[in-house]
Amino acid sequence: MIRIASVILPDKVCLVRRLLSPGISQMNVISQRGTHKKSKSFAMNIFRGKVEPAQVFPFPNVLKQEQKETLQMLLDPCAKFFEEQNNAAKNDEMEKIDDKTLQGLRDMGAFGLQVPTEFGGLGLTNTQYARLVEIVGAHDLGIGIALGAHQSIGFKGILLYGDKKQKEKYLPSLASGEKMAAFCLTEPSSGSDANSIRSRAVLSPDGKHFILNGSKIWISNGGTADVLTVFAQTPIKDPKTGETKDQVTAFVVERGFGGVTNGKPEKKMGIKASNTAELYFDNVKIPIENVLGEVGKGFKVSMNILNNGRFGMAAALSGTMRNLIRKAVEHAHQRVQFGKTIDTYGTIQEKLARMAMKHYVTESMAYMISANMDSGATDFQIEAAISKIHGSEAAWYVCDETIQILGGMGFMKEAGIERVLRDLRIFRIFEGTNDILRLFVALTGIQVSRGRSTEW
């Protein structure tokens, strides 16, 4: 979701165009040397050949005793709910979340985990959020996507950029689960290259509304959301040159504004319980007070939303891996072949060891990033991208090896692992493809090593 300009290197010009990852956005790739502020990011400083230990040694522990106690009070009810009330297989078969499950999630406050208590949410920190998301990821990734699309990116822009009136108006009903939210960026002609979106919002003659027209595709919660964070091109006049150019602006759009419709739920390979649909905007009148951030600064809004929420993906996948490893170990303890349980064979032991290693790294990254965010760190975009790349690929590996250890049983629907494998495939694609995020990590690091700004 970003377009990266030319990267100037000493001997040659490396032109990398229209790369996009929910993470860099119109980065000032050719800014002057010496403008980059000193960063405490461990990953950024790797590119400078320096060890910056502040955010990793010792491993950050940011929760106060009261926060730990609050988290502990939430963990058992959350785990019990997913173990005893939610039926992931049923959700997958119905291709929707069961109504009783939805109500149960509302009753637990699951739709407003990080919404401040003054607006009706639980007011959790990033670290507390990550721990609960880990439980969700262990049991039902379809629900995980529905909840994440709602709060991790859906109304995250209101939390990050919303003014007081916007927060007071929208957050209470979103936190209670009375209304659902969605993040609307992708279009038929715009995937990784988010700068090429064609949806347009033009200021009305009376200056009181923006008139939105266009469409979005593959929107999680697209058919169920009432409050939409929508990105559209808006004509912006340069006060110096008088020239008018299109720039992306972020808006909070209500389905109730009129002119907002959606297509049928998409038929998907996995995460079937989550609703995914196309959205259409036909002369939607958006009050000017519903601009999110500043007019023409929508790229920054979108990229920061995605950067801010990406750590949650690693946390959820850590939970997925933990549950898969448990199933693999239980089977290996019980399955007898050639007169011995298969956990005594080296080939099985090596598989389990590698699975545990990948899980350990993913979980460590998730909580390191969340703790740094809770400590006020602002340079965590590389770490967040790395955690998404590694976590999504590690979870796929762990799931594949779990099926291998279970053998024929793992291939059967009854075991429930084939559903997890189908669910996992999307994680290497959405919220920034792993291919683009790798380029994002490299290009951002190059900028840092050259002493150039990584601001957008």
mmCIF file of N, CA and C in Angstrom, residues 330-345 348 405-406:
data_model
loop_
_atom_site.group_PDB
_atom_site.id
_atom_site.type_symbol
_atom_site.label_atom_id
_atom_site.label_comp_id
_atom_site.label_asym_id
_atom_site.label_seq_id
_atom_site.Cartn_x
_atom_site.Cartn_y
_atom_site.Cartn_z
ATOM 1 N N GLU A 330 0.617 -34.481 21.543
ATOM 2 C CA GLU A 330 -0.327 -35.468 22.075
ATOM 3 C C GLU A 330 -0.406 -36.693 21.171
ATOM 4 N N HIS A 331 -0.451 -36.452 19.869
ATOM 5 C CA HIS A 331 -0.511 -37.575 18.931
ATOM 6 C C HIS A 331 0.773 -38.395 18.980
ATOM 7 N N ALA A 332 1.910 -37.705 19.038
ATOM 8 C CA ALA A 332 3.195 -38.408 19.053
ATOM 9 C C ALA A 332 3.355 -39.248 20.316
ATOM 10 N N HIS A 333 2.780 -38.802 21.423
ATOM 11 C CA HIS A 333 2.838 -39.568 22.674
ATOM 12 C C HIS A 333 2.027 -40.863 22.567
ATOM 13 N N GLN A 334 0.952 -40.839 21.784
ATOM 14 C CA GLN A 334 0.004 -41.960 21.772
ATOM 15 C C GLN A 334 0.186 -42.906 20.591
ATOM 16 N N ARG A 335 0.648 -42.390 19.483
ATOM 17 C CA ARG A 335 0.747 -43.201 18.265
ATOM 18 C C ARG A 335 1.911 -44.182 18.354
ATOM 19 N N VAL A 336 1.594 -45.455 18.195
ATOM 20 C CA VAL A 336 2.615 -46.506 18.271
ATOM 21 C C VAL A 336 2.876 -47.068 16.885
ATOM 22 N N GLN A 337 4.128 -47.100 16.505
ATOM 23 C CA GLN A 337 4.549 -47.718 15.249
ATOM 24 C C GLN A 337 5.870 -48.448 15.482
ATOM 25 N N PHE A 338 5.967 -49.655 14.936
ATOM 26 C CA PHE A 338 7.161 -50.493 15.095
ATOM 27 C C PHE A 338 7.470 -50.734 16.576
ATOM 28 N N GLY A 339 6.396 -50.821 17.370
ATOM 29 C CA GLY A 339 6.540 -51.164 18.768
ATOM 30 C C GLY A 339 6.900 -50.018 19.688
ATOM 31 N N LYS A 340 6.976 -48.789 19.175
ATOM 32 C CA LYS A 340 7.319 -47.637 20.004
ATOM 33 C C LYS A 340 6.404 -46.467 19.674
ATOM 34 N N THR A 341 6.197 -45.613 20.670
ATOM 35 C CA THR A 341 5.481 -44.373 20.361
ATOM 36 C C THR A 341 6.368 -43.527 19.461
ATOM 37 N N ILE A 342 5.757 -42.829 18.534
ATOM 38 C CA ILE A 342 6.563 -42.145 17.513
ATOM 39 C C ILE A 342 7.352 -40.959 18.076
ATOM 40 N N ASP A 343 7.023 -40.517 19.310
ATOM 41 C CA ASP A 343 7.813 -39.426 19.878
ATOM 42 C C ASP A 343 9.227 -39.860 20.251
ATOM 43 N N THR A 344 9.518 -41.178 20.167
ATOM 44 C CA THR A 344 10.866 -41.663 20.469
ATOM 45 C C THR A 344 11.766 -41.638 19.248
ATOM 46 N N TYR A 345 11.195 -41.335 18.077
ATOM 47 C CA TYR A 345 11.989 -41.351 16.845
ATOM 48 C C TYR A 345 12.564 -39.965 16.550
ATOM 49 N N ILE A 348 10.706 -37.363 14.271
ATOM 50 C CA ILE A 348 9.573 -36.673 14.907
ATOM 51 C C ILE A 348 10.084 -35.648 15.911
ATOM 52 N N ILE A 405 2.977 -35.052 11.042
ATOM 53 C CA ILE A 405 3.144 -35.901 12.222
ATOM 54 C C ILE A 405 1.890 -36.750 12.456
ATOM 55 N N LEU A 406 0.720 -36.151 12.247
ATOM 56 C CA LEU A 406 -0.519 -36.911 12.428
ATOM 57 C C LEU A 406 -0.785 -37.870 11.266
#
